[in-house]
Amino acid sequence: MGRRDKLMIIRDVLRACNALERKTAISRKANVELTRLQPILDALINAGLIEGDNPYILTEEGRRFLNVLERLCGSS
């Protein structure tokens, strides 16, 4: 998996967290298996981009980072 693919997965997870969402909804919206999702969520929490514990929500920093990712990866 290339760097761009990883960034697109992170973008999709952040998008899913834009509204207060539970892990299963994030998994479905971002098209990431639940077993792969938890480490991503943990990394995003540690980076200060999301907060919560099922449900999750974007932080202000997460919103800014999502905007950058959408410019880099596109918004599709």
PDB file of N, CA and C in Angstrom:
ATOM      1  N   MET A   1       0.855  -1.172   0.000  1.00  0.00           N
ATOM      2  CA  MET A   1       0.000   0.000   0.000  1.00  0.00           C
ATOM      3  C   MET A   1       0.898   1.231   0.000  1.00  0.00           C
ATOM      4  N   GLY A   2       0.612   2.131  -0.929  1.00  0.00           N
ATOM      5  CA  GLY A   2       1.421   3.329  -1.051  1.00  0.00           C
ATOM      6  C   GLY A   2       1.033   4.408  -0.051  1.00  0.00           C
ATOM      7  N   ARG A   3       1.885   5.399   0.025  1.00  0.00           N
ATOM      8  CA  ARG A   3       1.639   6.511   0.952  1.00  0.00           C
ATOM      9  C   ARG A   3       0.325   7.214   0.650  1.00  0.00           C
ATOM     10  N   ARG A   4       0.035   7.395  -0.633  1.00  0.00           N
ATOM     11  CA  ARG A   4      -1.216   8.066  -1.010  1.00  0.00           C
ATOM     12  C   ARG A   4      -2.419   7.262  -0.530  1.00  0.00           C
ATOM     13  N   ASP A   5      -2.358   5.925  -0.677  1.00  0.00           N
ATOM     14  CA  ASP A   5      -3.462   5.080  -0.210  1.00  0.00           C
ATOM     15  C   ASP A   5      -3.656   5.236   1.292  1.00  0.00           C
ATOM     16  N   LYS A   6      -2.572   5.268   2.040  1.00  0.00           N
ATOM     17  CA  LYS A   6      -2.668   5.427   3.493  1.00  0.00           C
ATOM     18  C   LYS A   6      -3.268   6.778   3.854  1.00  0.00           C
ATOM     19  N   LEU A   7      -2.850   7.813   3.145  1.00  0.00           N
ATOM     20  CA  LEU A   7      -3.413   9.146   3.404  1.00  0.00           C
ATOM     21  C   LEU A   7      -4.899   9.188   3.086  1.00  0.00           C
ATOM     22  N   MET A   8      -5.304   8.486   2.042  1.00  0.00           N
ATOM     23  CA  MET A   8      -6.723   8.460   1.685  1.00  0.00           C
ATOM     24  C   MET A   8      -7.537   7.707   2.738  1.00  0.00           C
ATOM     25  N   ILE A   9      -6.975   6.651   3.318  1.00  0.00           N
ATOM     26  CA  ILE A   9      -7.660   5.936   4.396  1.00  0.00           C
ATOM     27  C   ILE A   9      -7.813   6.848   5.603  1.00  0.00           C
ATOM     28  N   ILE A  10      -6.738   7.549   5.962  1.00  0.00           N
ATOM     29  CA  ILE A  10      -6.809   8.483   7.091  1.00  0.00           C
ATOM     30  C   ILE A  10      -7.837   9.566   6.805  1.00  0.00           C
ATOM     31  N   ARG A  11      -7.821  10.087   5.582  1.00  0.00           N
ATOM     32  CA  ARG A  11      -8.812  11.109   5.192  1.00  0.00           C
ATOM     33  C   ARG A  11     -10.226  10.574   5.373  1.00  0.00           C
ATOM     34  N   ASP A  12     -10.464   9.348   4.916  1.00  0.00           N
ATOM     35  CA  ASP A  12     -11.807   8.777   4.998  1.00  0.00           C
ATOM     36  C   ASP A  12     -12.229   8.530   6.442  1.00  0.00           C
ATOM     37  N   VAL A  13     -11.297   8.103   7.302  1.00  0.00           N
ATOM     38  CA  VAL A  13     -11.608   7.899   8.720  1.00  0.00           C
ATOM     39  C   VAL A  13     -11.916   9.240   9.373  1.00  0.00           C
ATOM     40  N   LEU A  14     -11.118  10.261   9.077  1.00  0.00           N
ATOM     41  CA  LEU A  14     -11.383  11.589   9.642  1.00  0.00           C
ATOM     42  C   LEU A  14     -12.729  12.123   9.174  1.00  0.00           C
ATOM     43  N   ARG A  15     -13.051  11.919   7.899  1.00  0.00           N
ATOM     44  CA  ARG A  15     -14.357  12.347   7.399  1.00  0.00           C
ATOM     45  C   ARG A  15     -15.482  11.683   8.182  1.00  0.00           C
ATOM     46  N   ALA A  16     -15.323  10.385   8.419  1.00  0.00           N
ATOM     47  CA  ALA A  16     -16.354   9.643   9.141  1.00  0.00           C
ATOM     48  C   ALA A  16     -16.491  10.147  10.571  1.00  0.00           C
ATOM     49  N   CYS A  17     -15.398  10.641  11.144  1.00  0.00           N
ATOM     50  CA  CYS A  17     -15.429  11.159  12.516  1.00  0.00           C
ATOM     51  C   CYS A  17     -15.902  12.602  12.579  1.00  0.00           C
ATOM     52  N   ASN A  18     -16.180  13.207  11.438  1.00  0.00           N
ATOM     53  CA  ASN A  18     -16.608  14.600  11.404  1.00  0.00           C
ATOM     54  C   ASN A  18     -17.896  14.796  12.203  1.00  0.00           C
ATOM     55  N   ALA A  19     -18.736  13.790  12.193  1.00  0.00           N
ATOM     56  CA  ALA A  19     -19.921  13.775  13.051  1.00  0.00           C
ATOM     57  C   ALA A  19     -19.643  12.745  14.140  1.00  0.00           C
ATOM     58  N   LEU A  20     -20.260  12.891  15.252  1.00  0.00           N
ATOM     59  CA  LEU A  20     -20.081  11.950  16.349  1.00  0.00           C
ATOM     60  C   LEU A  20     -20.480  10.561  15.854  1.00  0.00           C
ATOM     61  N   GLU A  21     -19.498   9.660  15.696  1.00  0.00           N
ATOM     62  CA  GLU A  21     -19.762   8.349  15.116  1.00  0.00           C
ATOM     63  C   GLU A  21     -19.174   7.229  15.954  1.00  0.00           C
ATOM     64  N   ARG A  22     -19.850   6.100  15.911  1.00  0.00           N
ATOM     65  CA  ARG A  22     -19.352   4.888  16.557  1.00  0.00           C
ATOM     66  C   ARG A  22     -18.414   4.152  15.602  1.00  0.00           C
ATOM     67  N   LYS A  23     -17.626   3.266  16.186  1.00  0.00           N
ATOM     68  CA  LYS A  23     -16.601   2.550  15.431  1.00  0.00           C
ATOM     69  C   LYS A  23     -17.178   1.801  14.224  1.00  0.00           C
ATOM     70  N   THR A  24     -18.308   1.141  14.385  1.00  0.00           N
ATOM     71  CA  THR A  24     -18.868   0.386  13.257  1.00  0.00           C
ATOM     72  C   THR A  24     -19.280   1.306  12.109  1.00  0.00           C
ATOM     73  N   ALA A  25     -19.815   2.471  12.420  1.00  0.00           N
ATOM     74  CA  ALA A  25     -20.189   3.421  11.368  1.00  0.00           C
ATOM     75  C   ALA A  25     -18.943   3.982  10.687  1.00  0.00           C
ATOM     76  N   ILE A  26     -17.907   4.245  11.453  1.00  0.00           N
ATOM     77  CA  ILE A  26     -16.648   4.733  10.879  1.00  0.00           C
ATOM     78  C   ILE A  26     -16.075   3.684   9.945  1.00  0.00           C
ATOM     79  N   SER A  27     -16.078   2.434  10.390  1.00  0.00           N
ATOM     80  CA  SER A  27     -15.569   1.325   9.585  1.00  0.00           C
ATOM     81  C   SER A  27     -16.311   1.248   8.258  1.00  0.00           C
ATOM     82  N   ARG A  28     -17.611   1.351   8.300  1.00  0.00           N
ATOM     83  CA  ARG A  28     -18.432   1.259   7.102  1.00  0.00           C
ATOM     84  C   ARG A  28     -18.199   2.465   6.180  1.00  0.00           C
ATOM     85  N   LYS A  29     -18.212   3.660   6.748  1.00  0.00           N
ATOM     86  CA  LYS A  29     -18.052   4.870   5.938  1.00  0.00           C
ATOM     87  C   LYS A  29     -16.662   4.980   5.320  1.00  0.00           C
ATOM     88  N   ALA A  30     -15.637   4.561   6.060  1.00  0.00           N
ATOM     89  CA  ALA A  30     -14.263   4.660   5.568  1.00  0.00           C
ATOM     90  C   ALA A  30     -13.830   3.413   4.808  1.00  0.00           C
ATOM     91  N   ASN A  31     -14.690   2.394   4.787  1.00  0.00           N
ATOM     92  CA  ASN A  31     -14.388   1.140   4.105  1.00  0.00           C
ATOM     93  C   ASN A  31     -13.098   0.513   4.637  1.00  0.00           C
ATOM     94  N   VAL A  32     -13.011   0.436   5.973  1.00  0.00           N
ATOM     95  CA  VAL A  32     -11.855  -0.151   6.658  1.00  0.00           C
ATOM     96  C   VAL A  32     -12.388  -1.225   7.604  1.00  0.00           C
ATOM     97  N   GLU A  33     -11.780  -2.407   7.544  1.00  0.00           N
ATOM     98  CA  GLU A  33     -12.195  -3.487   8.435  1.00  0.00           C
ATOM     99  C   GLU A  33     -12.009  -3.063   9.887  1.00  0.00           C
ATOM    100  N   LEU A  34     -12.910  -3.526  10.748  1.00  0.00           N
ATOM    101  CA  LEU A  34     -12.837  -3.171  12.170  1.00  0.00           C
ATOM    102  C   LEU A  34     -11.495  -3.535  12.778  1.00  0.00           C
ATOM    103  N   THR A  35     -10.924  -4.678  12.396  1.00  0.00           N
ATOM    104  CA  THR A  35      -9.638  -5.092  12.970  1.00  0.00           C
ATOM    105  C   THR A  35      -8.514  -4.145  12.569  1.00  0.00           C
ATOM    106  N   ARG A  36      -8.596  -3.545  11.400  1.00  0.00           N
ATOM    107  CA  ARG A  36      -7.593  -2.562  10.954  1.00  0.00           C
ATOM    108  C   ARG A  36      -7.869  -1.173  11.482  1.00  0.00           C
ATOM    109  N   LEU A  37      -9.114  -0.920  11.856  1.00  0.00           N
ATOM    110  CA  LEU A  37      -9.514   0.430  12.244  1.00  0.00           C
ATOM    111  C   LEU A  37      -8.968   0.856  13.604  1.00  0.00           C
ATOM    112  N   GLN A  38      -8.958  -0.031  14.579  1.00  0.00           N
ATOM    113  CA  GLN A  38      -8.562   0.361  15.936  1.00  0.00           C
ATOM    114  C   GLN A  38      -7.169   0.988  16.003  1.00  0.00           C
ATOM    115  N   PRO A  39      -6.147   0.399  15.358  1.00  0.00           N
ATOM    116  CA  PRO A  39      -4.838   1.069  15.399  1.00  0.00           C
ATOM    117  C   PRO A  39      -4.848   2.461  14.749  1.00  0.00           C
ATOM    118  N   ILE A  40      -5.664   2.628  13.720  1.00  0.00           N
ATOM    119  CA  ILE A  40      -5.778   3.934  13.069  1.00  0.00           C
ATOM    120  C   ILE A  40      -6.422   4.929  14.030  1.00  0.00           C
ATOM    121  N   LEU A  41      -7.501   4.511  14.676  1.00  0.00           N
ATOM    122  CA  LEU A  41      -8.170   5.385  15.647  1.00  0.00           C
ATOM    123  C   LEU A  41      -7.223   5.749  16.787  1.00  0.00           C
ATOM    124  N   ASP A  42      -6.481   4.765  17.284  1.00  0.00           N
ATOM    125  CA  ASP A  42      -5.519   5.028  18.369  1.00  0.00           C
ATOM    126  C   ASP A  42      -4.480   6.057  17.941  1.00  0.00           C
ATOM    127  N   ALA A  43      -3.963   5.918  16.716  1.00  0.00           N
ATOM    128  CA  ALA A  43      -2.955   6.861  16.214  1.00  0.00           C
ATOM    129  C   ALA A  43      -3.541   8.262  16.062  1.00  0.00           C
ATOM    130  N   LEU A  44      -4.775   8.351  15.585  1.00  0.00           N
ATOM    131  CA  LEU A  44      -5.419   9.656  15.412  1.00  0.00           C
ATOM    132  C   LEU A  44      -5.716  10.315  16.757  1.00  0.00           C
ATOM    133  N   ILE A  45      -6.067   9.512  17.760  1.00  0.00           N
ATOM    134  CA  ILE A  45      -6.268  10.054  19.109  1.00  0.00           C
ATOM    135  C   ILE A  45      -4.942  10.556  19.661  1.00  0.00           C
ATOM    136  N   ASN A  46      -3.890   9.750  19.534  1.00  0.00           N
ATOM    137  CA  ASN A  46      -2.568  10.146  20.039  1.00  0.00           C
ATOM    138  C   ASN A  46      -2.047  11.403  19.350  1.00  0.00           C
ATOM    139  N   ALA A  47      -2.430  11.604  18.085  1.00  0.00           N
ATOM    140  CA  ALA A  47      -2.015  12.797  17.343  1.00  0.00           C
ATOM    141  C   ALA A  47      -2.901  13.995  17.656  1.00  0.00           C
ATOM    142  N   GLY A  48      -3.980  13.784  18.433  1.00  0.00           N
ATOM    143  CA  GLY A  48      -4.870  14.885  18.785  1.00  0.00           C
ATOM    144  C   GLY A  48      -5.838  15.267  17.688  1.00  0.00           C
ATOM    145  N   LEU A  49      -6.050  14.361  16.716  1.00  0.00           N
ATOM    146  CA  LEU A  49      -6.925  14.679  15.593  1.00  0.00           C
ATOM    147  C   LEU A  49      -8.371  14.263  15.828  1.00  0.00           C
ATOM    148  N   ILE A  50      -8.583  13.262  16.690  1.00  0.00           N
ATOM    149  CA  ILE A  50      -9.932  12.875  17.094  1.00  0.00           C
ATOM    150  C   ILE A  50      -9.920  12.676  18.604  1.00  0.00           C
ATOM    151  N   GLU A  51     -11.106  12.637  19.168  1.00  0.00           N
ATOM    152  CA  GLU A  51     -11.222  12.363  20.596  1.00  0.00           C
ATOM    153  C   GLU A  51     -12.465  11.517  20.823  1.00  0.00           C
ATOM    154  N   GLY A  52     -12.512  10.904  21.988  1.00  0.00           N
ATOM    155  CA  GLY A  52     -13.651  10.073  22.336  1.00  0.00           C
ATOM    156  C   GLY A  52     -13.245   8.621  22.487  1.00  0.00           C
ATOM    157  N   ASP A  53     -14.237   7.829  22.828  1.00  0.00           N
ATOM    158  CA  ASP A  53     -14.019   6.404  23.004  1.00  0.00           C
ATOM    159  C   ASP A  53     -15.293   5.687  22.591  1.00  0.00           C
ATOM    160  N   ASN A  54     -15.558   5.716  21.313  1.00  0.00           N
ATOM    161  CA  ASN A  54     -16.721   5.050  20.727  1.00  0.00           C
ATOM    162  C   ASN A  54     -18.020   5.607  21.293  1.00  0.00           C
ATOM    163  N   PRO A  55     -18.454   6.764  20.939  1.00  0.00           N
ATOM    164  CA  PRO A  55     -18.233   7.437  19.670  1.00  0.00           C
ATOM    165  C   PRO A  55     -16.992   8.352  19.659  1.00  0.00           C
ATOM    166  N   TYR A  56     -16.593   8.675  18.440  1.00  0.00           N
ATOM    167  CA  TYR A  56     -15.423   9.517  18.189  1.00  0.00           C
ATOM    168  C   TYR A  56     -15.872  10.772  17.462  1.00  0.00           C
ATOM    169  N   ILE A  57     -15.088  11.840  17.631  1.00  0.00           N
ATOM    170  CA  ILE A  57     -15.389  13.110  16.968  1.00  0.00           C
ATOM    171  C   ILE A  57     -14.073  13.802  16.619  1.00  0.00           C
ATOM    172  N   LEU A  58     -14.079  14.560  15.542  1.00  0.00           N
ATOM    173  CA  LEU A  58     -12.899  15.329  15.150  1.00  0.00           C
ATOM    174  C   LEU A  58     -12.630  16.449  16.147  1.00  0.00           C
ATOM    175  N   THR A  59     -11.364  16.710  16.383  1.00  0.00           N
ATOM    176  CA  THR A  59     -10.969  17.896  17.126  1.00  0.00           C
ATOM    177  C   THR A  59     -10.811  19.039  16.116  1.00  0.00           C
ATOM    178  N   GLU A  60     -10.597  20.232  16.593  1.00  0.00           N
ATOM    179  CA  GLU A  60     -10.350  21.356  15.681  1.00  0.00           C
ATOM    180  C   GLU A  60      -9.094  21.099  14.854  1.00  0.00           C
ATOM    181  N   GLU A  61      -8.069  20.549  15.487  1.00  0.00           N
ATOM    182  CA  GLU A  61      -6.838  20.188  14.765  1.00  0.00           C
ATOM    183  C   GLU A  61      -7.147  19.138  13.697  1.00  0.00           C
ATOM    184  N   GLY A  62      -8.017  18.196  14.019  1.00  0.00           N
ATOM    185  CA  GLY A  62      -8.433  17.177  13.063  1.00  0.00           C
ATOM    186  C   GLY A  62      -9.138  17.769  11.862  1.00  0.00           C
ATOM    187  N   ARG A  63      -9.962  18.787  12.092  1.00  0.00           N
ATOM    188  CA  ARG A  63     -10.649  19.469  10.983  1.00  0.00           C
ATOM    189  C   ARG A  63      -9.641  20.150  10.056  1.00  0.00           C
ATOM    190  N   ARG A  64      -8.671  20.820  10.655  1.00  0.00           N
ATOM    191  CA  ARG A  64      -7.646  21.489   9.837  1.00  0.00           C
ATOM    192  C   ARG A  64      -6.844  20.462   9.038  1.00  0.00           C
ATOM    193  N   PHE A  65      -6.477  19.351   9.684  1.00  0.00           N
ATOM    194  CA  PHE A  65      -5.708  18.309   9.007  1.00  0.00           C
ATOM    195  C   PHE A  65      -6.537  17.669   7.885  1.00  0.00           C
ATOM    196  N   LEU A  66      -7.819  17.450   8.127  1.00  0.00           N
ATOM    197  CA  LEU A  66      -8.695  16.900   7.095  1.00  0.00           C
ATOM    198  C   LEU A  66      -8.744  17.835   5.887  1.00  0.00           C
ATOM    199  N   ASN A  67      -8.810  19.127   6.116  1.00  0.00           N
ATOM    200  CA  ASN A  67      -8.799  20.084   5.000  1.00  0.00           C
ATOM    201  C   ASN A  67      -7.525  19.966   4.180  1.00  0.00           C
ATOM    202  N   VAL A  68      -6.395  19.798   4.851  1.00  0.00           N
ATOM    203  CA  VAL A  68      -5.117  19.626   4.142  1.00  0.00           C
ATOM    204  C   VAL A  68      -5.137  18.331   3.332  1.00  0.00           C
ATOM    205  N   LEU A  69      -5.588  17.244   3.947  1.00  0.00           N
ATOM    206  CA  LEU A  69      -5.644  15.965   3.243  1.00  0.00           C
ATOM    207  C   LEU A  69      -6.565  16.031   2.031  1.00  0.00           C
ATOM    208  N   GLU A  70      -7.673  16.722   2.159  1.00  0.00           N
ATOM    209  CA  GLU A  70      -8.584  16.822   1.017  1.00  0.00           C
ATOM    210  C   GLU A  70      -7.961  17.615  -0.134  1.00  0.00           C
ATOM    211  N   ARG A  71      -7.130  18.589   0.204  1.00  0.00           N
ATOM    212  CA  ARG A  71      -6.412  19.311  -0.866  1.00  0.00           C
ATOM    213  C   ARG A  71      -5.358  18.415  -1.500  1.00  0.00           C
ATOM    214  N   LEU A  72      -4.681  17.581  -0.685  1.00  0.00           N
ATOM    215  CA  LEU A  72      -3.638  16.697  -1.216  1.00  0.00           C
ATOM    216  C   LEU A  72      -4.202  15.511  -1.989  1.00  0.00           C
ATOM    217  N   CYS A  73      -5.226  14.884  -1.447  1.00  0.00           N
ATOM    218  CA  CYS A  73      -5.749  13.628  -1.999  1.00  0.00           C
ATOM    219  C   CYS A  73      -6.985  13.821  -2.858  1.00  0.00           C
ATOM    220  N   GLY A  74      -7.583  14.970  -2.791  1.00  0.00           N
ATOM    221  CA  GLY A  74      -8.860  15.181  -3.466  1.00  0.00           C
ATOM    222  C   GLY A  74      -9.987  14.900  -2.490  1.00  0.00           C
ATOM    223  N   SER A  75     -11.144  15.322  -2.832  1.00  0.00           N
ATOM    224  CA  SER A  75     -12.278  15.186  -1.910  1.00  0.00           C
ATOM    225  C   SER A  75     -13.235  14.088  -2.335  1.00  0.00           C
ATOM    226  N   SER A  76     -12.847  13.261  -3.281  1.00  0.00           N
ATOM    227  CA  SER A  76     -13.756  12.190  -3.738  1.00  0.00           C
ATOM    228  C   SER A  76     -13.730  10.996  -2.825  1.00  0.00           C
TER     229      SER A  76
END
